[in-house]
XYZ file of C-alpha atoms in Angstrom:
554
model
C 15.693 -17.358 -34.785
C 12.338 -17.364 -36.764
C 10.645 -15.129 -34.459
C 10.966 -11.311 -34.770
C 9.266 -10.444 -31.277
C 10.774 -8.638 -28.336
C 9.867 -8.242 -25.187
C 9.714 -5.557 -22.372
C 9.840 -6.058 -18.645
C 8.733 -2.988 -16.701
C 9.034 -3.949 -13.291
C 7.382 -0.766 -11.625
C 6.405 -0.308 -7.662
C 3.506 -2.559 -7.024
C 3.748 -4.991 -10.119
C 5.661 -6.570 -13.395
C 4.428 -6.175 -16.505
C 5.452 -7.747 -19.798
C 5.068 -6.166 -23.182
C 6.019 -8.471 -26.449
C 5.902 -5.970 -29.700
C 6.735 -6.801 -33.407
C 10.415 -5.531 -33.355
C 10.043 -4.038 -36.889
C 6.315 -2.494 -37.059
C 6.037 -1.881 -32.694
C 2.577 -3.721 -32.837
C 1.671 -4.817 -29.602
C 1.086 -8.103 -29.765
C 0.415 -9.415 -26.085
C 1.194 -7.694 -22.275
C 0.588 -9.413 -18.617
C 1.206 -8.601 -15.329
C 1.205 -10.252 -12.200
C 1.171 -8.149 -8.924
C 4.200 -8.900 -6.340
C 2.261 -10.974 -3.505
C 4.471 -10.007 0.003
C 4.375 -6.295 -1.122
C 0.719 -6.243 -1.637
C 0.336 -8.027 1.140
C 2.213 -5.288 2.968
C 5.306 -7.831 4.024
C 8.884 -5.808 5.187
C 6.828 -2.045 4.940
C 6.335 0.746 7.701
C 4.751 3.292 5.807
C 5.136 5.714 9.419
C 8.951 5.351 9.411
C 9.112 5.698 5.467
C 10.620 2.239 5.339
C 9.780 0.390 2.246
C 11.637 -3.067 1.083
C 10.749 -5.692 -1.597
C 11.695 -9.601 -1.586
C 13.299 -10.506 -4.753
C 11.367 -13.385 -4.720
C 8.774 -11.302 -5.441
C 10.337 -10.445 -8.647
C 11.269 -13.886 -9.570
C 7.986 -15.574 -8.995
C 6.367 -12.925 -11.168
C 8.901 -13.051 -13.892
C 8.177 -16.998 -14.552
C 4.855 -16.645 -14.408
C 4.448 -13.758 -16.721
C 6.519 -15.730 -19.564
C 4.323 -18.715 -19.016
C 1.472 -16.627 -20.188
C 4.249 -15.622 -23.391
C 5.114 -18.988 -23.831
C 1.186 -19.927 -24.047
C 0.258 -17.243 -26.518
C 3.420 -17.720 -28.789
C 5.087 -21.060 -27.949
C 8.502 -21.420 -26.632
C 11.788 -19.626 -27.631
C 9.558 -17.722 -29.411
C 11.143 -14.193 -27.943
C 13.957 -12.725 -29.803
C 15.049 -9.928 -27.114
C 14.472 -8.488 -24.290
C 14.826 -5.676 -21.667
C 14.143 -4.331 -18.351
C 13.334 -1.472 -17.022
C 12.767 -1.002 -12.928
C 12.100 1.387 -10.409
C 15.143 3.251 -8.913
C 16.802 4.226 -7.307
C 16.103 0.421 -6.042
C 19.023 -1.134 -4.633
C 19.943 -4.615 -2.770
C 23.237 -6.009 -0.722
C 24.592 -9.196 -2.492
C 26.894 -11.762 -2.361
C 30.048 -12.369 -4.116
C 27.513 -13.783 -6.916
C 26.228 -11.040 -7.439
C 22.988 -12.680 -5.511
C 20.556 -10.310 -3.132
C 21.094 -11.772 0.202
C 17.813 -11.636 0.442
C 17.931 -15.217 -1.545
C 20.253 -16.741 1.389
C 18.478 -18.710 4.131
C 20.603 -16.686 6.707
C 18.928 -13.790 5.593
C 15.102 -14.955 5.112
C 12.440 -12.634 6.043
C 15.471 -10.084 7.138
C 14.141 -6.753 5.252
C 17.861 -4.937 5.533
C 18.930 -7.862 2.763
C 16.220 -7.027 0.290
C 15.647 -4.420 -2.192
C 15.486 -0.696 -0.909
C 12.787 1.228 -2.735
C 13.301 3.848 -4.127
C 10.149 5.567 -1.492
C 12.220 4.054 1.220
C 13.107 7.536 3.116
C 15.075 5.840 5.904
C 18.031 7.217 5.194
C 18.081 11.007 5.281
C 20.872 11.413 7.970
C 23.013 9.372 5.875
C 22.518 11.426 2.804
C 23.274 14.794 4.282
C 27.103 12.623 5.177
C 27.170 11.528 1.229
C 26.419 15.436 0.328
C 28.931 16.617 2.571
C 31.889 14.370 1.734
C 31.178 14.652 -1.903
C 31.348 18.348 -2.295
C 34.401 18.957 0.277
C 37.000 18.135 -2.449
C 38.504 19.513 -5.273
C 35.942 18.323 -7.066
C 31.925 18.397 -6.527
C 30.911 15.035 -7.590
C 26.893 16.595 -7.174
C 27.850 19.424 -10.159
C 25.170 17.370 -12.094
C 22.902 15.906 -10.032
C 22.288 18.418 -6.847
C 21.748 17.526 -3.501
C 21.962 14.126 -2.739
C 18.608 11.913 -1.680
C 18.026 9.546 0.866
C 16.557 7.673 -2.041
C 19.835 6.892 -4.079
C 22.775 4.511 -3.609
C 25.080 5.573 -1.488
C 22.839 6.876 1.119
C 21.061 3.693 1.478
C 24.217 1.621 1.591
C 25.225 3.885 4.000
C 22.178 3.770 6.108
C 22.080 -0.665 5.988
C 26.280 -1.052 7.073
C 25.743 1.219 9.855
C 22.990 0.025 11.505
C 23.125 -3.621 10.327
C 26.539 -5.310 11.177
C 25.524 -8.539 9.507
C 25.416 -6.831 5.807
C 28.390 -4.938 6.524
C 29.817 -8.382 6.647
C 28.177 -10.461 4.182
C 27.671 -7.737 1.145
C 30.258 -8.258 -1.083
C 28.620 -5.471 -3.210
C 25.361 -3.885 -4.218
C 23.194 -3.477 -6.917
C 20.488 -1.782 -8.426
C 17.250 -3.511 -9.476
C 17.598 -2.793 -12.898
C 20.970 -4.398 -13.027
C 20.849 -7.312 -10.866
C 17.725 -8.957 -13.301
C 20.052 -8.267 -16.530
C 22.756 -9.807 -14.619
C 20.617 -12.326 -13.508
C 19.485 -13.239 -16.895
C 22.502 -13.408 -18.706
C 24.415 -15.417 -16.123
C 26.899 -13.245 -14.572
C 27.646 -15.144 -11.239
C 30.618 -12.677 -10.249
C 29.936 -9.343 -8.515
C 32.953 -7.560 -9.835
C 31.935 -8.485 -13.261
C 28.135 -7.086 -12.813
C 27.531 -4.916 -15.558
C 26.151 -1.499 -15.006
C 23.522 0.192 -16.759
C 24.459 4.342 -17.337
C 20.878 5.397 -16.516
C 21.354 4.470 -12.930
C 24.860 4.729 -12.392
C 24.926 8.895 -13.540
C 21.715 9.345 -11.412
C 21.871 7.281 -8.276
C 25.411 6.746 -8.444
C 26.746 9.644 -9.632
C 29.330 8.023 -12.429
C 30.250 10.760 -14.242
C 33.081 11.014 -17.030
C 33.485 13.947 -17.527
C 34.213 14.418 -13.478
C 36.583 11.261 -13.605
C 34.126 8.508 -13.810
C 33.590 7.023 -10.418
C 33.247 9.464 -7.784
C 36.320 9.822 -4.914
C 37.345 6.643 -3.292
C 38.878 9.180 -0.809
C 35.524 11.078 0.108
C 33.627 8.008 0.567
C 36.193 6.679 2.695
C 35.863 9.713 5.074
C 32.366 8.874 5.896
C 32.975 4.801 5.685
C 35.667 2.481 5.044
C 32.953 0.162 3.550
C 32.089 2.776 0.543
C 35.375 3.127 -0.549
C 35.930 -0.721 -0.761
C 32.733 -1.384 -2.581
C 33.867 0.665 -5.567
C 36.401 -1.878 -6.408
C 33.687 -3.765 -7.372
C 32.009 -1.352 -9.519
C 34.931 -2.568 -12.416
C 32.527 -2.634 -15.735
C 32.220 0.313 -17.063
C 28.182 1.798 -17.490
C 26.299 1.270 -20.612
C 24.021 2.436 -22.304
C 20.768 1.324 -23.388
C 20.059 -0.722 -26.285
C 23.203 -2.736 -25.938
C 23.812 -6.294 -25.393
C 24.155 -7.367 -22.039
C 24.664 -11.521 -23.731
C 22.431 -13.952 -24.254
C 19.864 -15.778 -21.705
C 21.615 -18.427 -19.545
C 20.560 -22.145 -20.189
C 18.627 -22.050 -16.566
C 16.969 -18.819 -17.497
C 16.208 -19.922 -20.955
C 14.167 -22.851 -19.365
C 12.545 -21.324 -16.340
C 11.414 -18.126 -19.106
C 10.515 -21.293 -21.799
C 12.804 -19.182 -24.438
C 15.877 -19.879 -26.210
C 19.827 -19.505 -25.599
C 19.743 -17.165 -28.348
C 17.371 -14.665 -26.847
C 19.359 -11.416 -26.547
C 19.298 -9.210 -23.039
C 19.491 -5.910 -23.653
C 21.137 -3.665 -20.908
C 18.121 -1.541 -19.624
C 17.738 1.696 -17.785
C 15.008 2.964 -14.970
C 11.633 2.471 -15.588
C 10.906 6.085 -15.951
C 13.416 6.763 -18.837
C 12.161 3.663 -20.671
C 8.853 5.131 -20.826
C 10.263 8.461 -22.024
C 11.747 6.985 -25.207
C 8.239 4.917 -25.692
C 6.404 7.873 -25.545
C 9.425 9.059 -28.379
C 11.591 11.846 -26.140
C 13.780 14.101 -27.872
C 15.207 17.609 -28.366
C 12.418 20.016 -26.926
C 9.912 18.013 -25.566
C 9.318 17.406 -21.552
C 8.333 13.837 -20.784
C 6.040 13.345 -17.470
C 5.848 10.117 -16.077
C 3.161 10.383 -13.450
C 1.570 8.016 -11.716
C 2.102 7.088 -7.815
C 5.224 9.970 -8.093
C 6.144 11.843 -11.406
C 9.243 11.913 -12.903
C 10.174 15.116 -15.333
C 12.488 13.906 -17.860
C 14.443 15.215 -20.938
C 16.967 15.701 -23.054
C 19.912 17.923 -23.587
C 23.879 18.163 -23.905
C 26.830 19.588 -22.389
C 26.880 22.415 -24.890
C 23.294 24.067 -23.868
C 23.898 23.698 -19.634
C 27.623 24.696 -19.650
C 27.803 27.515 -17.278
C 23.991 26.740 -16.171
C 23.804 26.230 -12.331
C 20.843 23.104 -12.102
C 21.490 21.348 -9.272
C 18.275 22.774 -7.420
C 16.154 21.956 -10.478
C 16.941 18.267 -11.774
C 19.861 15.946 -12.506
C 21.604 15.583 -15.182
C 23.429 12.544 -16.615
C 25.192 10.296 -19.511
C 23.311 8.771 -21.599
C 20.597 7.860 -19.439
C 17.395 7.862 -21.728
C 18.626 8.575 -25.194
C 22.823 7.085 -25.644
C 25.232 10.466 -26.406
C 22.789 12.549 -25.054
C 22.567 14.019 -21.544
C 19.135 12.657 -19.946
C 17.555 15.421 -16.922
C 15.291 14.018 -14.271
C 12.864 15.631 -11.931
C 9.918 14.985 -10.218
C 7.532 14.877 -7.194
C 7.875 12.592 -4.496
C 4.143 12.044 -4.608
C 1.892 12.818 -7.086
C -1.023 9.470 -7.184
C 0.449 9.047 -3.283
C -1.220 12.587 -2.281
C -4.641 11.243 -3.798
C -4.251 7.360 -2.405
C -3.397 9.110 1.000
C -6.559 10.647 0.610
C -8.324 7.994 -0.327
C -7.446 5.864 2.449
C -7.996 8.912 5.300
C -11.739 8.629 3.997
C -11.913 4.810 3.481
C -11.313 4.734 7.612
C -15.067 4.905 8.844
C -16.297 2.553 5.505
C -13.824 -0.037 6.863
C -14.212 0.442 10.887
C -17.598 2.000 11.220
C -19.977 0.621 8.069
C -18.426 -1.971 7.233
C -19.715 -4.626 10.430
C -23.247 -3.134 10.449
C -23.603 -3.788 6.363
C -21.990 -7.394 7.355
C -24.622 -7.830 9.461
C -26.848 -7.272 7.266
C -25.975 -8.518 3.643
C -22.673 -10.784 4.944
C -19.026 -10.030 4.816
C -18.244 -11.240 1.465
C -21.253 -8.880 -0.070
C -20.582 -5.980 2.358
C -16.834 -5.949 0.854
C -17.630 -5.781 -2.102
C -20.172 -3.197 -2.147
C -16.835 -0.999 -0.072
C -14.583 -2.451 -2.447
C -16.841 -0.608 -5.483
C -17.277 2.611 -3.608
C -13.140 2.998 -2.663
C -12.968 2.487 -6.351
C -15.068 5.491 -8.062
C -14.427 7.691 -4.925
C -11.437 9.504 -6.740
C -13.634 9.737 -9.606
C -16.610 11.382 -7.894
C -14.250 13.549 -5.922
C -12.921 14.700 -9.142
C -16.172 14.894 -10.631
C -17.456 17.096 -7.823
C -14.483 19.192 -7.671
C -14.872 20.335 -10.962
C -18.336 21.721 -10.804
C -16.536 24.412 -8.207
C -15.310 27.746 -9.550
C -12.984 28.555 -6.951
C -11.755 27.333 -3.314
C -10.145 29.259 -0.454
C -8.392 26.066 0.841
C -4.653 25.418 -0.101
C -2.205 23.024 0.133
C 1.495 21.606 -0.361
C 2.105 18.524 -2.204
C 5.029 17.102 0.304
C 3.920 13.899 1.458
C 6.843 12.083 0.364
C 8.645 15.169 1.021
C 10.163 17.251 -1.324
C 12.149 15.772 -4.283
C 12.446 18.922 -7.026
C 13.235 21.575 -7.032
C 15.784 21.904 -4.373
C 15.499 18.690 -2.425
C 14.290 18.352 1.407
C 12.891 14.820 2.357
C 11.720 16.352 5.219
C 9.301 18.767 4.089
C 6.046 18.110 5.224
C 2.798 18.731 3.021
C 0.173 20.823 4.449
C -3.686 21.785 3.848
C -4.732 25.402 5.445
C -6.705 28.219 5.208
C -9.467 25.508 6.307
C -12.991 26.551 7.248
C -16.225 25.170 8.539
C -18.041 25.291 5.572
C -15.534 23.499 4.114
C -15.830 19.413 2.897
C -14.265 16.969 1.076
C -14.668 17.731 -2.097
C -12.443 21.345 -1.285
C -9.876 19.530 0.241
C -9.315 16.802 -2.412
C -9.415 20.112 -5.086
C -6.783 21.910 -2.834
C -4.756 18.323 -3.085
C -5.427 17.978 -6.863
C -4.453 21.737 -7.044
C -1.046 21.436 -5.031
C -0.035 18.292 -7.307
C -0.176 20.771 -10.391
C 1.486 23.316 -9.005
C 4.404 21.168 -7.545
C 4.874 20.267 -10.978
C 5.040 24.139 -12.411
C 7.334 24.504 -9.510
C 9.500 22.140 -11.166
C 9.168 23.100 -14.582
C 9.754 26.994 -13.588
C 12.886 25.885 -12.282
C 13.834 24.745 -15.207
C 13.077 27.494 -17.791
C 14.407 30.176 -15.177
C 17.769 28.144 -15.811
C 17.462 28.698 -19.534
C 15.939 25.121 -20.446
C 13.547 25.584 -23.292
C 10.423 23.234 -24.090
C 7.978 23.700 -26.717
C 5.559 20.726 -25.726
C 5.213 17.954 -23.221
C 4.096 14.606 -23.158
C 1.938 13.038 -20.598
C 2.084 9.158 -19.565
C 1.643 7.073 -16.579
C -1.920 5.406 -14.923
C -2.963 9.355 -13.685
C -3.197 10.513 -16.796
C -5.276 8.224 -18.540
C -7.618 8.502 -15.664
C -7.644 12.339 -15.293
C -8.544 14.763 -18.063
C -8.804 17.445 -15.513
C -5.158 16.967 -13.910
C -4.076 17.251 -17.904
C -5.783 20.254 -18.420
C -4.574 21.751 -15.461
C -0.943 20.541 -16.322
C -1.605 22.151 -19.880
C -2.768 25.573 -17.974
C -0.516 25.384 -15.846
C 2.635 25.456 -17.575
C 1.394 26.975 -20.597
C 2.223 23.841 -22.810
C 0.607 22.087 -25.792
C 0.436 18.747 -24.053
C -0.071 14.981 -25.727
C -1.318 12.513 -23.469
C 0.445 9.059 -24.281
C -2.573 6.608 -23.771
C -0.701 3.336 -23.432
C -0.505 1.696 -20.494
C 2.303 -0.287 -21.421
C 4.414 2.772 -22.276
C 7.862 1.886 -20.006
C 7.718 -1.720 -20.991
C 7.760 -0.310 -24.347
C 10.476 1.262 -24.009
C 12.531 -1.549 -22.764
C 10.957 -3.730 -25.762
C 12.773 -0.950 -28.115
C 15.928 -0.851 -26.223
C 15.935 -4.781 -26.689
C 14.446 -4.285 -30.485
C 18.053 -2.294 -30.463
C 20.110 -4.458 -28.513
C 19.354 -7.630 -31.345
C 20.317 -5.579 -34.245
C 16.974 -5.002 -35.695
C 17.473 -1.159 -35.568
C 20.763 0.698 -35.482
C 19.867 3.113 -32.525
C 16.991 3.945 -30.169
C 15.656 7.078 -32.500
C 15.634 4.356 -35.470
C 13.322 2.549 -33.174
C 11.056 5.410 -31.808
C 10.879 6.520 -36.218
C 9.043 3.500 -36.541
C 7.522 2.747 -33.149
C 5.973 5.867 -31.626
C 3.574 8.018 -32.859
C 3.264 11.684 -34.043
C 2.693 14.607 -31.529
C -0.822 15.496 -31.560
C -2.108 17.733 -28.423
C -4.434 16.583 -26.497
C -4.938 19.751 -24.394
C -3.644 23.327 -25.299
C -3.740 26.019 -22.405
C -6.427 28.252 -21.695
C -5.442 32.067 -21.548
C -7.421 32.885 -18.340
C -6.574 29.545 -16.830
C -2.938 30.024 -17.245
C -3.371 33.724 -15.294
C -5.234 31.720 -12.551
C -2.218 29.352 -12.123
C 0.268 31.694 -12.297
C -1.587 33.470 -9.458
C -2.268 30.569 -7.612
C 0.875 29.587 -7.798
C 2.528 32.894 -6.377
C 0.446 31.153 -3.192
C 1.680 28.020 -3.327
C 5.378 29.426 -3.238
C 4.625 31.423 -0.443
C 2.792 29.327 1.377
C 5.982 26.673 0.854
C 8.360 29.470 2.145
C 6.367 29.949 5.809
C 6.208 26.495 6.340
C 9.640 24.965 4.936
C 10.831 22.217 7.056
C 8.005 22.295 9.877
C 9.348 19.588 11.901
C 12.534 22.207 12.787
C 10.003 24.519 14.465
C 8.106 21.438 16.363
């Protein structure tokens, strides 16, 4: 192949984008996007019960149409690898093709055959079942990942063949996001041959090997027949990223305009990609944040043996960096808490202002003028906030619920200590101010448990747009912190794992040598700031404590 270009596909919550680097140098040389149409249109969502699906024709419409705008910059076949990276844990019922059901006619428009997202919270009684079963044995299968979510696998499989009879029948198996487009790609039209990438299955799945692999057939089977049987379809091994999943299929070749001889690497979650993009390793805390953050690094059995830290992350097989153990954590909400926000004070523009400025300028100009004002009102918020030296208002970041350190999707945020004097501008600071110290909360968990990190790296759309949430994160944990301003970075990441997967570097930290650049802080704490945090942030425990789970004293 003449071409020495790979490609990225970071298919995050709201939208795919596409990354094409020079394999060698990492020059970005083009990236589009295209936004998924029924989820922005708010299709198969109810934000009040926490459900939250995606069509995978979503997915496929904007996969074409992104490599149309490849194939017009750089002709066809012109790729030479590529890689995905998705949200997770992101999961979909499919057929004995290894096909979301979704795709069936039977199953049009039927939001149970679709992918789950990983925000989709429906399933919280079913993961207190997974816990249980998977701890009563000899062995406890959540050693390295603590208590399990209503926003992994088996709880959402769970939660679909219990209260939908029809995928209990027809769902041969199930697979996450991640895997079902590499799958896709490369042909695989069996669902016991679906390969499996490691990232997801120690994580979500809990495939661990040095438990056993797989976790018990015989625990699962306690809670559901139906669990136990769909692990005879998880037969391929997980891999790791960077290596070859095959080549594009001769009908995915021509609907991507690429050649036969384009090389799919397996991927990982989209999070993890961007981690090694922004050039993880030993020491350094990664923080994806943008409409949640994830807290990711690196470590090995060695440094955790005998370390309890299933309250503070999860911990699995070579899920960002291959032969290392990759640790996740993270907030359930971290740009959520602010769009929430945004959208509580965007009521009255919409219902109230918005028919008398009609009236008066038209609808199409009145929108627009609402349309600006939604857009810079974080910004002025922020703005304003920052002019104030101090606020009595407080709040809890648990919007989403709680997600680390030790998990409760049913914890409830909360904004008190609320006056009359007080106005928007305290109450977004009190929301900007909880979002910090969730994450402290998190990374105090960590260094009680005798994790060590001497610097952290910042990426994701929140902080490019926020030098005063990356000052605050610097203050607030005490860190010397790099923001990573690229706003492709987790497409990046798969374009290096696919740079790997083609043979034009040996490993991923060949690739991250050559592609990612030197730390260089950005922000470096501020002695008296730090003492405010860690003061503040005796509050915000507190405060966390008295409140817990409010809906068990309602």
């Amino acid at each position: 192949m003449k071409s020495n270009l790979v490609a990225g596909l970071d298919f995050g919550t709201d939208a795919l984008r596409v990354a094409v680097y020079d394999a060698r140098s990492g020059e970005l040389r083009m990236a589009t996007s295209r936004r998924y149409r029924r989820w922005a249109d708010g299709q198969y969502c109810d934000s009040r019960s926490q459900l939250f699906r995606q069509h995978p024709r979503d997915h496929i419409e904007c996969l074409e149409s992104c490599f149309d705008d490849v194939a017009k910059r750089f002709g066809l076949g012109a790729i030479k690898g590529l890689a995905v990276a998705s949200t997770g844990s992101t999961v979909a019922p499919v057929d004995a093709a290894g096909s979301p059901l979704a795709l069936q006619e039977q199953f049009d428009g039927e939001p149970d055959a679709m992918f789950w997202m990983w925000k989709d919270h429906t399933s919280s009684v079913e993961a207190a079942e997974v816990n249980s079963a998977l701890t009563a044995g000899p062995i406890d299968y959540t050693y390295y990942q603590g208590e399990y979510s209503s926003e992994w696998w088996w709880a959402k499989i769970l939660r679909a063949v219990t209260t939908n009879p029809r995928i209990r029948r027809h769902a041969v198996s199930w697979v996450e996001h991640s895997d079902w487009v590499c799958n896709m790609l490369v042909g695989v039209d069996d669902a016991d041959r679906l390969r499996r990438n490691a990232c997801a299955a120690g994580h979500k799945v809990l495939y661990n090997e040095r438990l056993g692999g797989m976790v018990s057939a015989d625990g699962l089977r306690s809670i559901d027949p139906y669990l136990a049987r769909l692990i005879d379809t998880y037969r391929v091994p997980p891999v790791a990223a960077g290596k070859s999943a095959g080549h594009l299929s001769e009908e995915w070749a021509r609907r991507l305009q690429l050649g036969t001889d384009t090389v799919v690497g397996i991927g990982a979650l989209d999070a993890h990609a961007g981690a090694v993009g922004a050039g993880i390793g030993a020491g350094t805390l990664v923080k994806v944040i943008g409409t949640s953050s994830v807290d990711l690094f690196v470590t090995s059995y060695s440094e955790i043996e005998g370390k309890d830290l299933r309250g503070a992350c999860g911990i699995a097989e070579n899920s960002i960096l291959p032969g290392w153990l990759g640790g996740e954590a993270g907030q359930a909400a971290f740009g959520d808490l602010f769009g929430w926000y945004a959208r509580l004070l965007s009521w009255p523009m919409d219902c109230v202002l918005l028919p008398d400025l009609a009236a008066l300028v038209g609808q199409d100009r009145a929108r627009d003028v609402l349309d600006h004002a939604k857009e810079s009102l974080l910004s002025k918020l922020e703005a304003s906030t920052a002019q104030r030296s101090s606020r009595d208002v407080f709040a809890l970041d648990w919007v989403n619920g709680r997600r680390y350190p030790d998990g409760d999707d049913k914890s409830r945020a909360a904004i008190v200590n609320l006056a009359v004097g007080d106005d928007a501008v305290d109450i977004y600071g009190a929301l900007m101010e909880a979002a910090v110290l969730g994450s402290k909360a998190i990374y105090e968990s960590l260094v009680s448990r005798g994790l060590h990190f001497e610097r952290a790296i910042l990426i994701g759309g929140v902080s490019h747009k926020s030098p005063t949430i990356c000052q605050a994160i610097s203050d607030s944990l005490d860190l010397d912190v790099m923001v990573f301003q690229d706003s492709n970075i987790c497409a990046k990441g798969a374009a290096m794992y696919a740079a790997v997967a083609a043979g034009v570097f040996t490993d991923i930290p060949s690739a991250q040598d050559r592609w990612c650049a030197s730390f260089a802080a950005n922000y470096r704490p501020d002695a008296q700031a730090v003492s405010t945090y860690d003061r503040r942030f005796r509050t915000y425990q507190s405060l966390g404590r008295r409140i817990g789970n409010i809906q068990d004293q309602l």
